[in-house]
Amino acid sequence: MLFDSLEFLLFLPAVILLYWIIPHKFRWLLLLAASYFFYGSWKAEFLVLIMYSTIVDYIAAIQIDKAVSQFKKKAWLIVSLCSNFGVLFIFKYFNFFIGSRSFFQKFEGAHPKVEWLTSFLEYGIPVGISFYTFQTVAYTIDVYQGKVKPERNIGKFALFVSYFPQLVAGPIERFSKLHHQIFKKHTLDYDKLQKGFRLILYGMFIKMVIADNIAPIIDPVFDNPLLYSQGDNTISLLLFSIQIYADFHGYSLIAIGVAKLMGVNLMDNFRTPYFAFSIKDFWSRWHISLSNWFRDYLYIPLGGNKVSYLRWVANILIVFIVSGIWHGANFTFIIWGAIHGLMYLSEQMVVRAKILELKGAFLKGLGFIKTLIVINLAWLFFRSDSVAKAYLSICKMFGAEPTNETYLSIRDVEHAKSHEAIEGILAGGSFEAKTLVFNSIYLIPLLFLIGMELLIQQKRFDGVVDKFPFWLRWIIYGLLIYFVMAMSGADFYQFIYFQF
């Protein structure tokens, strides 16, 4: 059930209406049922995993709180970490580490005990597993560190884990911030309802009009970069940069808006990241909840910056590479994370050495351009199906001639799927060149988005629009509704971050 689907547009009003009609003491039960229905709408089998994670962390947190000795507390924490990351590893990373699913299938006859695993993996990656895993792990660690007390009602804890507005793609909320809001007795607040609908409308516009119209334009280019010119490959990369921003930012705004309709304030996950002046600045604006999670639960436990210089360098690289792996089991994501890590380190080395400070419009402008170039080059690996395809895209963009030997070598190392059309062209076969086709009418909503983002800066759409005159607000609402009704993409595309 996608946020921009007809099913969700029927589901949401029913939930919101019932939420405000029924007595407060029953609201959490409604939300729990709605959240499980929402998650089960993808595949009912996935409910087993989220229930398993819920039960394990519910028990572990209570046992940690009850334990007197540090040994028992740590033992239960390890149980939680191993259980959660074990399930995540099996479903998301198992095939990556063994090369391919066929590895296990070779042994099915001799070892029938593994048949259940290979058949289970056919279900694919459970939607949002990385998000709710990180959220429950953070809860258990916070209980272990004495920051929060465990929830004793398993049903209420299950709602914290599965709260549907932010279940499948964040933001990754902390127990201390989200839990009390869900169970607080809310009164109907017109201002929150108004802001919620604003955010949903703007999020739908960004997702359905911007992201969903870009997807079919650039997908063929990334599937076979050799068929397109240098310019088309470069434009496709820039368009993907817009697509992923619009896709994820649109989702985040819808999630925040939906929660606000029920009186809950979710954290901002975006603050105009493409206006950043450095990689450090970028990560303080992009996917903020994930950045905070890695800072608090990986970087600081590793020692942060209170260690030797070499340890600090290692800590930074570990965090960024793990961040890449979190996004997906592919060498492309590892390289994407490594690029960000190396750029972050190079910037911090300059700052530490006091070689250059980004003061003044000119230097800030250079920092902005440099950051945007690095981010876009890194997106190339993020978007490519394999490092081998990324190699082809890089060659096309920079006017180099890719070789069949290099392509096949990279493909074999990463165990990427073969691509007959690409391999045929590299082997000297004939092909028909294609041209990127983009309807210029979509420049209108794109320019509208850029204009709004320039106005918003590090604030949020609902807060900025709230200060506009009444007549201007309704002109903006009218434009957004028109864009969504008249210019939405012909096909529904799943939010990119749902796969993580």
mmCIF file of N, CA and C in Angstrom, residues 7 115 119 135 173-174 183 189 207 213 239 275 279 311 321 422 450 492:
data_model
loop_
_atom_site.group_PDB
_atom_site.id
_atom_site.type_symbol
_atom_site.label_atom_id
_atom_site.label_comp_id
_atom_site.label_asym_id
_atom_site.label_seq_id
_atom_site.Cartn_x
_atom_site.Cartn_y
_atom_site.Cartn_z
ATOM 1 N N GLU A 7 -5.501 2.869 -2.740
ATOM 2 C CA GLU A 7 -5.794 2.120 -1.509
ATOM 3 C C GLU A 7 -5.487 2.957 -0.266
ATOM 4 N N GLU A 115 16.742 -26.211 2.814
ATOM 5 C CA GLU A 115 15.715 -25.920 1.817
ATOM 6 C C GLU A 115 14.757 -24.835 2.294
ATOM 7 N N SER A 119 13.868 -21.281 0.212
ATOM 8 C CA SER A 119 12.488 -20.976 -0.171
ATOM 9 C C SER A 119 11.984 -19.726 0.533
ATOM 10 N N GLN A 135 15.154 1.128 14.634
ATOM 11 C CA GLN A 135 14.343 1.791 15.658
ATOM 12 C C GLN A 135 14.242 0.937 16.919
ATOM 13 N N GLU A 173 12.569 7.066 14.551
ATOM 14 C CA GLU A 173 12.291 7.846 15.754
ATOM 15 C C GLU A 173 12.821 7.158 17.011
ATOM 16 N N ARG A 174 13.137 7.964 18.022
ATOM 17 C CA ARG A 174 13.564 7.453 19.320
ATOM 18 C C ARG A 174 12.330 7.193 20.188
ATOM 19 N N PHE A 183 0.591 7.888 22.668
ATOM 20 C CA PHE A 183 -0.381 7.532 23.702
ATOM 21 C C PHE A 183 -0.928 8.736 24.464
ATOM 22 N N ASP A 189 -7.042 19.446 16.752
ATOM 23 C CA ASP A 189 -6.356 20.733 16.603
ATOM 24 C C ASP A 189 -6.420 21.146 15.134
ATOM 25 N N LYS A 207 6.438 13.869 -5.038
ATOM 26 C CA LYS A 207 6.587 12.460 -5.410
ATOM 27 C C LYS A 207 5.951 12.158 -6.769
ATOM 28 N N ASN A 213 7.633 11.277 -12.745
ATOM 29 C CA ASN A 213 7.796 11.628 -14.160
ATOM 30 C C ASN A 213 9.244 11.504 -14.614
ATOM 31 N N LEU A 239 19.161 14.292 -13.363
ATOM 32 C CA LEU A 239 17.737 14.046 -13.141
ATOM 33 C C LEU A 239 17.515 13.038 -12.015
ATOM 34 N N PHE A 275 21.490 22.359 -0.877
ATOM 35 C CA PHE A 275 22.054 23.690 -0.644
ATOM 36 C C PHE A 275 23.227 23.628 0.323
ATOM 37 N N ILE A 279 30.187 18.123 2.645
ATOM 38 C CA ILE A 279 29.592 16.808 2.876
ATOM 39 C C ILE A 279 29.063 16.713 4.304
ATOM 40 N N ARG A 311 42.585 6.337 14.514
ATOM 41 C CA ARG A 311 41.340 5.715 14.952
ATOM 42 C C ARG A 311 40.144 6.550 14.506
ATOM 43 N N ILE A 321 30.838 3.642 5.382
ATOM 44 C CA ILE A 321 30.730 2.379 4.639
ATOM 45 C C ILE A 321 29.557 1.556 5.160
ATOM 46 N N ILE A 422 24.327 -5.162 -23.569
ATOM 47 C CA ILE A 422 25.569 -4.440 -23.270
ATOM 48 C C ILE A 422 26.774 -5.225 -23.756
ATOM 49 N N ILE A 450 11.818 24.143 -7.360
ATOM 50 C CA ILE A 450 13.078 24.837 -7.054
ATOM 51 C C ILE A 450 12.797 26.172 -6.366
ATOM 52 N N PHE A 492 2.515 4.278 -11.141
ATOM 53 C CA PHE A 492 2.917 4.423 -9.746
ATOM 54 C C PHE A 492 4.283 3.781 -9.558
#
